[in-house]
CSV table of C-alpha atoms in Angstrom, one decimal:
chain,number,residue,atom,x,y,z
A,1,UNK,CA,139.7,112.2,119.4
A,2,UNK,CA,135.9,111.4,118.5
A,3,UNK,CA,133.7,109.2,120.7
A,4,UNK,CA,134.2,105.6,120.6
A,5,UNK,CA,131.5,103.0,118.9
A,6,UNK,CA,130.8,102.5,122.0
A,7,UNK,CA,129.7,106.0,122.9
A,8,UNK,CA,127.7,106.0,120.2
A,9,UNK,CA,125.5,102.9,120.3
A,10,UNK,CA,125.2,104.1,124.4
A,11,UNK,CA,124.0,107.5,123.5
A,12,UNK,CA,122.3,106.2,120.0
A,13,UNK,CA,120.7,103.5,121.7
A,14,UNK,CA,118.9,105.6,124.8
A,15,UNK,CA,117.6,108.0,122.3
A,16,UNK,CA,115.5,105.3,120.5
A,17,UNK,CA,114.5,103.9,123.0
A,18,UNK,CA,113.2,107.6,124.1
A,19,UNK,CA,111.5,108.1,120.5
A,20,UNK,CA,109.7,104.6,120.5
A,21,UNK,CA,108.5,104.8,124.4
A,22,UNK,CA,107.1,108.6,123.3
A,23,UNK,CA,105.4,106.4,119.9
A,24,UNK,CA,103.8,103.8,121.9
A,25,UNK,CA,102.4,106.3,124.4
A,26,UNK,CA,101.0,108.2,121.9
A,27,UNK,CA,99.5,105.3,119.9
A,28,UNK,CA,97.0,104.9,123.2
A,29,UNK,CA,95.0,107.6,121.7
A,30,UNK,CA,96.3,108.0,118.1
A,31,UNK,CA,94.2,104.8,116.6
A,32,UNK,CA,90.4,106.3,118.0
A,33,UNK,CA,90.1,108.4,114.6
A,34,UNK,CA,91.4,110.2,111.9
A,35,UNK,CA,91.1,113.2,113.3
A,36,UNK,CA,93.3,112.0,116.1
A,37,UNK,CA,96.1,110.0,113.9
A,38,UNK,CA,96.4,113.1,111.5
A,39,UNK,CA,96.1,116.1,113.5
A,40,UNK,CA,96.8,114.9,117.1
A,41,UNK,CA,92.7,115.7,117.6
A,42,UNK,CA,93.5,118.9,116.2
A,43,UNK,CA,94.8,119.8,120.3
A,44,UNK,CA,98.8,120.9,119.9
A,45,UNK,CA,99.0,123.7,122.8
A,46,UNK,CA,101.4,126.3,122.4
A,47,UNK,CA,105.4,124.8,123.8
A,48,UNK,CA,104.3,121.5,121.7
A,49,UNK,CA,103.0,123.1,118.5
A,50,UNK,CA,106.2,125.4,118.4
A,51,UNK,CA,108.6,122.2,119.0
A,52,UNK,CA,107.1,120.6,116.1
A,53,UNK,CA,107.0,123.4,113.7
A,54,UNK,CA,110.4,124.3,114.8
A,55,UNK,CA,111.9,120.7,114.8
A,56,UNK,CA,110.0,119.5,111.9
A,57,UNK,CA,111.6,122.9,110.4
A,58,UNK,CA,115.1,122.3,111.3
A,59,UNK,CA,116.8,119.8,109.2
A,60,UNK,CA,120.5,118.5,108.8
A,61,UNK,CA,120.7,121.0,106.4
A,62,UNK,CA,121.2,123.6,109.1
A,63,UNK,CA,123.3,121.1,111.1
A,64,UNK,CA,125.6,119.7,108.1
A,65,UNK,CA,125.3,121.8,104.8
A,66,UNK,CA,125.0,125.4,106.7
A,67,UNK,CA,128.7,125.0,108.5
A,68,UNK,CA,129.6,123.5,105.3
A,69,UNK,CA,128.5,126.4,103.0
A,70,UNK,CA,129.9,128.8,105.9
A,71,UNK,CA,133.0,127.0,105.4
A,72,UNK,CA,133.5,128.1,101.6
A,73,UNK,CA,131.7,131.5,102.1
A,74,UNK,CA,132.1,133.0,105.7
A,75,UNK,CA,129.5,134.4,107.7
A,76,UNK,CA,127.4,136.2,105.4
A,77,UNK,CA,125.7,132.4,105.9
A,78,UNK,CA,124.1,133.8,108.6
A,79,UNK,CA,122.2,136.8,106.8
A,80,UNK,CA,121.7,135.0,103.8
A,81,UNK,CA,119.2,132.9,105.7
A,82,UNK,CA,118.7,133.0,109.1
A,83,UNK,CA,118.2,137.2,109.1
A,84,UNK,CA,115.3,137.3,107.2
A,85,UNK,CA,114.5,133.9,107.7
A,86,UNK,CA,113.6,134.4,111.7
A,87,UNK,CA,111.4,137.1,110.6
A,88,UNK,CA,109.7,136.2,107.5
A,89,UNK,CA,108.4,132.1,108.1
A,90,UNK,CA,107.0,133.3,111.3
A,91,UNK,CA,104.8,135.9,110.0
A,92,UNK,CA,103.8,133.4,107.1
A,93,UNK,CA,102.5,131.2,110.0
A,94,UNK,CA,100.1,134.6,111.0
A,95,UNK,CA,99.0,135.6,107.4
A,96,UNK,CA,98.4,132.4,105.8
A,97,UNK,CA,98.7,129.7,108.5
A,98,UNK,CA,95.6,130.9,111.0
A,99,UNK,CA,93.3,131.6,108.2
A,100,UNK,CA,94.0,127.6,106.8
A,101,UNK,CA,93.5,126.7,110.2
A,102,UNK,CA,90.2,128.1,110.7
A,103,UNK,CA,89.3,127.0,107.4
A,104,UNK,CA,90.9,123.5,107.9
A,105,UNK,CA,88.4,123.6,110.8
A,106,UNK,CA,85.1,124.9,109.3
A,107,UNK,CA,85.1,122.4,106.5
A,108,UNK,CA,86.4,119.6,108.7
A,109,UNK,CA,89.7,119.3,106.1
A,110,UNK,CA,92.6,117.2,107.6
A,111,UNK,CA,95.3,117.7,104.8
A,112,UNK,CA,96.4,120.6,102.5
A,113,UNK,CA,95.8,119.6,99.6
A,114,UNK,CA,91.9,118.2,101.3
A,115,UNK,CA,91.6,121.9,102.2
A,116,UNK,CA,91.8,123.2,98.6
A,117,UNK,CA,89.7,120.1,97.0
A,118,UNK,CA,86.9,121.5,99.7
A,119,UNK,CA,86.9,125.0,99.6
A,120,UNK,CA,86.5,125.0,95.6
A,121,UNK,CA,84.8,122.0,95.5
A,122,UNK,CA,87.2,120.6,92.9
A,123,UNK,CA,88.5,117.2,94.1
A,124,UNK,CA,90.9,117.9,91.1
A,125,UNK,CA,92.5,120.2,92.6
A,126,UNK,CA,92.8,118.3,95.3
A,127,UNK,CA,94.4,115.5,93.2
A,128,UNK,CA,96.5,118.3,91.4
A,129,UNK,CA,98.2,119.4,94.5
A,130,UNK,CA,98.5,116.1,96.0
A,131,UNK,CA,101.1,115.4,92.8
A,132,UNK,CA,102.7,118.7,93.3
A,133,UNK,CA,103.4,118.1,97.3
A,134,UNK,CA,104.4,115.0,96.8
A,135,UNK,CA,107.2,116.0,94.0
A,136,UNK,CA,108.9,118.5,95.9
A,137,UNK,CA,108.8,116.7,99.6
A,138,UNK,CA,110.8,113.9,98.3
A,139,UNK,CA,113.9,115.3,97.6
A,140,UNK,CA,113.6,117.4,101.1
A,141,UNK,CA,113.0,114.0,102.6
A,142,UNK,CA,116.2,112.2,100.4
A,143,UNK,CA,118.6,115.0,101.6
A,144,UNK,CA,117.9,114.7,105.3
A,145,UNK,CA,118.1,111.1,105.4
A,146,UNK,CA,121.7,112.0,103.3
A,147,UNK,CA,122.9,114.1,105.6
A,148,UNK,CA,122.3,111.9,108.8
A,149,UNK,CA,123.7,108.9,106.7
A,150,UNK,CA,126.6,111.0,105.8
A,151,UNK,CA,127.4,112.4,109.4
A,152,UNK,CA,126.8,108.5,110.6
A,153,UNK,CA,129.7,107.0,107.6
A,154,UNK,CA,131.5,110.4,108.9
A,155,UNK,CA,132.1,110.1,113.0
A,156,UNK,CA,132.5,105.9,112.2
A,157,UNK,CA,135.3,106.7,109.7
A,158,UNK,CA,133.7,104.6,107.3
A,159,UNK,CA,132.6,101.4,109.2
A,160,UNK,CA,128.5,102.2,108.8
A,161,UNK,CA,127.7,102.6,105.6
A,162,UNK,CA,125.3,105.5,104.0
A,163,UNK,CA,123.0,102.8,103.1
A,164,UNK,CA,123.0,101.2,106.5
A,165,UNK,CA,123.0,104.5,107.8
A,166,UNK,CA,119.6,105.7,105.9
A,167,UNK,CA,118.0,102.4,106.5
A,168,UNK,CA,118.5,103.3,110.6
A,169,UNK,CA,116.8,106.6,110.3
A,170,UNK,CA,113.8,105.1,108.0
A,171,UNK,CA,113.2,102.7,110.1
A,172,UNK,CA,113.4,104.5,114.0
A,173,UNK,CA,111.5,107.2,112.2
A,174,UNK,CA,109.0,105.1,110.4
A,175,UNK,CA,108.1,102.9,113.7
A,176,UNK,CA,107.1,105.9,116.3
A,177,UNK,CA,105.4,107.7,113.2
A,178,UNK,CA,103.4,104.2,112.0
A,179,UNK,CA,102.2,103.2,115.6
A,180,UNK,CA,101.3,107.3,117.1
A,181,UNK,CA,100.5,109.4,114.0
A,182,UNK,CA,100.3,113.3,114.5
A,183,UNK,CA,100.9,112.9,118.5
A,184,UNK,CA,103.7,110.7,118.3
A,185,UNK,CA,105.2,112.8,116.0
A,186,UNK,CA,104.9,116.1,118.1
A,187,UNK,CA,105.6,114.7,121.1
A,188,UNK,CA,109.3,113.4,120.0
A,189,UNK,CA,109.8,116.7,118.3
A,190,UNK,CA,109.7,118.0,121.7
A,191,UNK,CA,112.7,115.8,122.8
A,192,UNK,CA,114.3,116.4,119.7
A,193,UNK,CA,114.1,120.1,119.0
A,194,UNK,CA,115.7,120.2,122.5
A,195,UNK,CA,118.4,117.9,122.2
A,196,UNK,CA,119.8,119.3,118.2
A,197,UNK,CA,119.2,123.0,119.6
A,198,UNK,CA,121.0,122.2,123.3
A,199,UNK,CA,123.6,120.4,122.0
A,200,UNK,CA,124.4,123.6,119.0
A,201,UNK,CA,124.2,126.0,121.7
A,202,UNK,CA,127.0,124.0,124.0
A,203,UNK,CA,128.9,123.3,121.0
A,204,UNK,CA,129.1,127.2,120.1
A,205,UNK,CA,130.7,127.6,123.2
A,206,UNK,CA,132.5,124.6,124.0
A,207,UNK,CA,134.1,124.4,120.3
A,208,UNK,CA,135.8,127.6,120.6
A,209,UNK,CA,137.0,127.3,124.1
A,210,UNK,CA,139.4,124.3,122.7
A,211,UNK,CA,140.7,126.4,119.7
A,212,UNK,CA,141.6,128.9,122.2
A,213,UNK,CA,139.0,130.9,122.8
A,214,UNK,CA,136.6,132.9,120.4
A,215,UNK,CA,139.5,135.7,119.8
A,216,UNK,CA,141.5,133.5,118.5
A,217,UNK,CA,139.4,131.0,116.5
A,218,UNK,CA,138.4,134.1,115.1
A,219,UNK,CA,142.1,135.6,114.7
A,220,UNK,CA,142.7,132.2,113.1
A,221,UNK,CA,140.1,132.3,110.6
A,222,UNK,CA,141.4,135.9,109.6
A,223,UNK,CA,144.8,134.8,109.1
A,224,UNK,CA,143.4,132.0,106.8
A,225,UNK,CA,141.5,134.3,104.8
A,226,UNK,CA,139.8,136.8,106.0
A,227,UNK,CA,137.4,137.4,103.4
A,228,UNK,CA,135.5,134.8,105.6
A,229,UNK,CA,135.3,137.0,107.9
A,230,UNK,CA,133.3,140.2,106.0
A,231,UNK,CA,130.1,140.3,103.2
A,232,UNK,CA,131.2,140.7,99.5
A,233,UNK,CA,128.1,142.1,97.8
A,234,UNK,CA,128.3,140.0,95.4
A,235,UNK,CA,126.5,136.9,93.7
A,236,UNK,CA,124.5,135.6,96.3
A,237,UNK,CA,125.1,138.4,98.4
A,238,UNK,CA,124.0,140.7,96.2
A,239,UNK,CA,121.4,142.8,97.8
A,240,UNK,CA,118.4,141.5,94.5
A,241,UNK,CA,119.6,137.9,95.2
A,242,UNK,CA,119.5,138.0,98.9
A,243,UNK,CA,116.2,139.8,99.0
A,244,UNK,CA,115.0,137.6,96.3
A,245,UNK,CA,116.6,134.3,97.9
A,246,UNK,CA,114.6,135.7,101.5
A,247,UNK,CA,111.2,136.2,100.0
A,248,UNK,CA,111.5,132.6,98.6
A,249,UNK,CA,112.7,131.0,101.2
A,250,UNK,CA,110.1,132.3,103.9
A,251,UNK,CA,107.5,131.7,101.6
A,252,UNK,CA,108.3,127.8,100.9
A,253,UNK,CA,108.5,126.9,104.7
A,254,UNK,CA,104.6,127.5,104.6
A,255,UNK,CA,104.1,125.9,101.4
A,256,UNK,CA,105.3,123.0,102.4
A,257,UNK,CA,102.6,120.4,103.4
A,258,UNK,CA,104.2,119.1,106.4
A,259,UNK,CA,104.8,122.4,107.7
A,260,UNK,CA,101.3,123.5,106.9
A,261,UNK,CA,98.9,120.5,108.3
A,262,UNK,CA,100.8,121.3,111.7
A,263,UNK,CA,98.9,125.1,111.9
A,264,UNK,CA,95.7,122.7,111.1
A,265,UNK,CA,96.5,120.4,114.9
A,266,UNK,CA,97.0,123.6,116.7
A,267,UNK,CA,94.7,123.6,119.6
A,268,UNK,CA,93.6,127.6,118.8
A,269,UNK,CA,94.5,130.3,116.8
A,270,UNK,CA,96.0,131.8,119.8
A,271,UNK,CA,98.6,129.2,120.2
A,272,UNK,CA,99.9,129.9,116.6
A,273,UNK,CA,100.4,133.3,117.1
A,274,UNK,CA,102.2,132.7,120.3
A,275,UNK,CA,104.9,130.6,118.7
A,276,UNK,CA,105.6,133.5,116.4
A,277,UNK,CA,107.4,135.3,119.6
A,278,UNK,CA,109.4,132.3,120.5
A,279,UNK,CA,110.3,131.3,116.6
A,280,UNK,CA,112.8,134.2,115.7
A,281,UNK,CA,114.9,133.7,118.5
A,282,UNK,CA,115.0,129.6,118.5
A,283,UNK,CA,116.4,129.7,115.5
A,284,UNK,CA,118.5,132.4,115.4
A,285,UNK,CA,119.9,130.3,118.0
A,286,UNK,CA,120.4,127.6,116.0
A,287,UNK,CA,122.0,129.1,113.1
A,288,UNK,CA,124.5,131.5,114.7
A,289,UNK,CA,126.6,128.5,116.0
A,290,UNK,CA,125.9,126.3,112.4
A,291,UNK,CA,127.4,129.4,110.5
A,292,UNK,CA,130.3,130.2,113.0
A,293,UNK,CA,131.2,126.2,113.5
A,294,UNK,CA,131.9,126.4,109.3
A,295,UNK,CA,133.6,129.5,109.9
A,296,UNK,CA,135.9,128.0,112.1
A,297,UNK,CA,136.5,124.7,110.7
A,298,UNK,CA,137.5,127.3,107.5
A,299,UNK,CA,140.7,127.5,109.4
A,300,UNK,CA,141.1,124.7,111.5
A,301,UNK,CA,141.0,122.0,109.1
A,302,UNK,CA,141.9,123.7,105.9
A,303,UNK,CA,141.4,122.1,102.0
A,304,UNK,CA,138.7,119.9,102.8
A,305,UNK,CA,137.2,118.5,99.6
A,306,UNK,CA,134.0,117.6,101.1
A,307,UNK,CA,132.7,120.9,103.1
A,308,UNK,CA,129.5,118.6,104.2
A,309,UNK,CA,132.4,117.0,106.4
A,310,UNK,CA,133.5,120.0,108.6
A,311,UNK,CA,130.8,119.5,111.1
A,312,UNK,CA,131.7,116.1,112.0
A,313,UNK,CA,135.0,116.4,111.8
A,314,UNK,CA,134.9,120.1,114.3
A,315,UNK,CA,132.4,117.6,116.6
A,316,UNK,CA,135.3,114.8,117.1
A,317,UNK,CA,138.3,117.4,117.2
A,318,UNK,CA,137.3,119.6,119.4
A,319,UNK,CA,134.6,118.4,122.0
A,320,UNK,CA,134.6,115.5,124.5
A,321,UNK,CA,134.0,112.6,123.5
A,322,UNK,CA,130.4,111.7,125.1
A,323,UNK,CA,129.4,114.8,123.5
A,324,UNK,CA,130.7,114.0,120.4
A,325,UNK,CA,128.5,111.2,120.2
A,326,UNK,CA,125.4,113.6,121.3
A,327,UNK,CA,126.3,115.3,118.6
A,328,UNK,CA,125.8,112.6,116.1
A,329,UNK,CA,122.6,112.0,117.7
A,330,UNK,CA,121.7,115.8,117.6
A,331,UNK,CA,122.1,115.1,113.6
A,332,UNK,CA,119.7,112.3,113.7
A,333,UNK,CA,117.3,114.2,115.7
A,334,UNK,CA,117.0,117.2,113.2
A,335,UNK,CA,116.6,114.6,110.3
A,336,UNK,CA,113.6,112.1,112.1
A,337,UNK,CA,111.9,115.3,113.6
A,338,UNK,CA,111.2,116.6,109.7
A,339,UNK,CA,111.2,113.4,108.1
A,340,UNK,CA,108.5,112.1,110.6
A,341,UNK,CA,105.7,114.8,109.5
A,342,UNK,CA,107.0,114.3,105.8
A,343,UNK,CA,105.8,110.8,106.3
A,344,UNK,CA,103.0,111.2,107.4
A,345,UNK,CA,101.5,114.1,106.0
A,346,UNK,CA,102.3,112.3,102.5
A,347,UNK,CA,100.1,109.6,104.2
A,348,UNK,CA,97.3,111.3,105.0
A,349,UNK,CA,96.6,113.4,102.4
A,350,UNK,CA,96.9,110.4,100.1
A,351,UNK,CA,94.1,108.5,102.4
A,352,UNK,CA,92.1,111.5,102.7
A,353,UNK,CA,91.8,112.5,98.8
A,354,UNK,CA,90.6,108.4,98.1
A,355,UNK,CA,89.2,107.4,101.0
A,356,UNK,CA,86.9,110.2,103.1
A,357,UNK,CA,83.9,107.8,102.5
A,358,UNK,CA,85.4,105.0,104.5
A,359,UNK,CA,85.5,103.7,108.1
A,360,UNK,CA,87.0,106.1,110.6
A,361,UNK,CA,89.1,102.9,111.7
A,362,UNK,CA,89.7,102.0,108.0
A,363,UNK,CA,91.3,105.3,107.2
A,364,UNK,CA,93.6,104.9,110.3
A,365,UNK,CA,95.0,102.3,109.3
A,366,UNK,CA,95.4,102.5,105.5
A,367,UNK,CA,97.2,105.5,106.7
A,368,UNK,CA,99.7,103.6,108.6
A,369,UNK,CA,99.5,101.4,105.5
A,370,UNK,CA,100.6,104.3,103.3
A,371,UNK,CA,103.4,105.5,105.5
A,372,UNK,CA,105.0,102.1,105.0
């Protein structure tokens, strides 16, 4: 049985509260500059700058769509992605994100796309890239707010809409973000990369222990069809498309903005190579449990028409019900700690590109302006 509405709204309620306590602290110091609303004062130390590159990195696209592609495809899920995944984006942070952070710092460049305008003196290129971040974020920031409104309409059976739904996580996100910029945002990745990758590790145990055990969700599964169970070198498992699908996929986490500007907070080059030890095995820690979840669900709740579903549906089933409603919250968590840095990177870089000539005070807050 899933967790009341009154679970929920409990569990829902203290983590907001959580967020927006961590945004006003934050916005003691995020309103003295630019420098300190955009990049935190460029002073992220290692533990924070790794919580907010994994956190903002960690969407409900590993939480929701990865058991649901698992549960159509099986675990090869898990090297499809996660393999070359955990080893590829963190040496992109090494190769391309310390040299744009000690660029970012010698010409004094607060965005991406500032960095580029600067270093080839071409404010069109600035512009340029501006356009181009901003077309491919958008749909990165439309599915995350889907898949938490989706979970939400999911665990309720229907009584909060997906509208009402998204509106919720705009809003609790927008508020922290608005009043504590870079800092804010960092900060409540902390608390949030914690609680979606805590509550994935307990459910990776706890899930199977009410199927029976792991032999026999497993046994289960290959009784189902047990193709799930093995790799079938073919279409996207072919070994060209995998590699291919890798290359691209390690490459984009670096390209985009919000992922990028957070190597420009860091307090040292140091501290980015540091996370690169921690990164691989956070996530790989994160994904194992999405992919077997799906796997699972394959046999527990058979014929599902929507595979997004499974999650949820794995979530009520089979764990308590307090934790159930954690888990909705977990959802939530992974979607506000990317959609947060989306927000305001978009933000800034727009500020930055029109506005560099302006007030210190007056950028801050056009940029809270532009986040709205």
């Amino acid at each position: 049985m899933g967790p009341s509405l009154a679970q929920m709204m409990i569990v829902l309620g203290s983590y907001v509260v959580l967020v927006l306590l961590v945004g006003a602290f934050a916005s003691r110091r995020g309103s003295t500059s630019p420098e300190e609303y955009f990049l935190a004062g460029r002073g992220l130390g290692k533990i924070v700058l790794f919580m907010a590159l994994f956190g903002t990195n960690a969407t409900a696209f590993v939480m929701v769509g990865i058991p649901g592609l698992s549960y159509r495809e099986g675990v090869g899920v898990f090297g499809l992605n996660a393999a070359i995944v955990a080893l590829g984006t963190p040496l992109t942070f090494v190769l391309i994100g310390v040299p744009a952070y000690r660029a970012a710092a010698r010409l004094k460049a607060m965005t991406p796309s500032e960095l580029y305008a600067r270093r080839f003196g071409s404010p069109l290129l600035g512009h340029v890239l501006f356009f181009f971040f901003t077309v491919y974020t958008l749909p990165y920031m439309v599915t995350a707010v889907k898949g938490a409104s989706l979970t939400l309409s999911s665990m309720t059976q229907g009584g909060v809409s997906e509208a009402l739904g998204g509106f919720f996580v705009l809003a609790v996100a927008l508020l922290y973000t608005l009043f504590g910029g870079m800092r804010a945002t960092a900060w409540t990745n902390v608390i949030q990369g914690s609680l979606f990758l805590g509550f994935m590790l307990l459910a990776f145990f706890l899930i199977p222990h009410s199927l029976g055990g792991f032999v026999e969700a497993t046994r289960a599964v290959r009784d189902h069809d047990q193709d799930l169970l093995r790799v079938i070198p073919e279409g996207r498992f072919e070994l060209r498309a995998w590699a291919s699908w890798g290359l691209v996929i390690s490459l984009t986490v670096i390209a985009f903005p919000h992922m990028l500007v957070r190597m420009f907070a860091a307090r040292s080059s140091d501290a980015i190579r540091s996370i690169v030890r921690l990164y691989p095995l956070a996530l790989i820690a994160l994904w194992l449990p999405a992919v077997l979840i799906g796997v699972w669900g394959a046999a527990a709740f058979p014929g599902l028409e929507k595979a997004d579903e499974i999650f949820s549906r794995m979530v009520s089933v089979h764990l308590p019900s307090w934790l159930g409603a954690l888990g909705f919250v977990a959802v939530l968590a992974a979607v506000m700690s990317t959609l947060d840095a989306q927000l305001l990177t978009l933000s800034s870089m727009l500020v930055r590109l029109r506005l560099t000539r302006g007030e210190e005070q007056g950028q801050v807050f056009l940029g809270r302006l532009f986040v709205v």
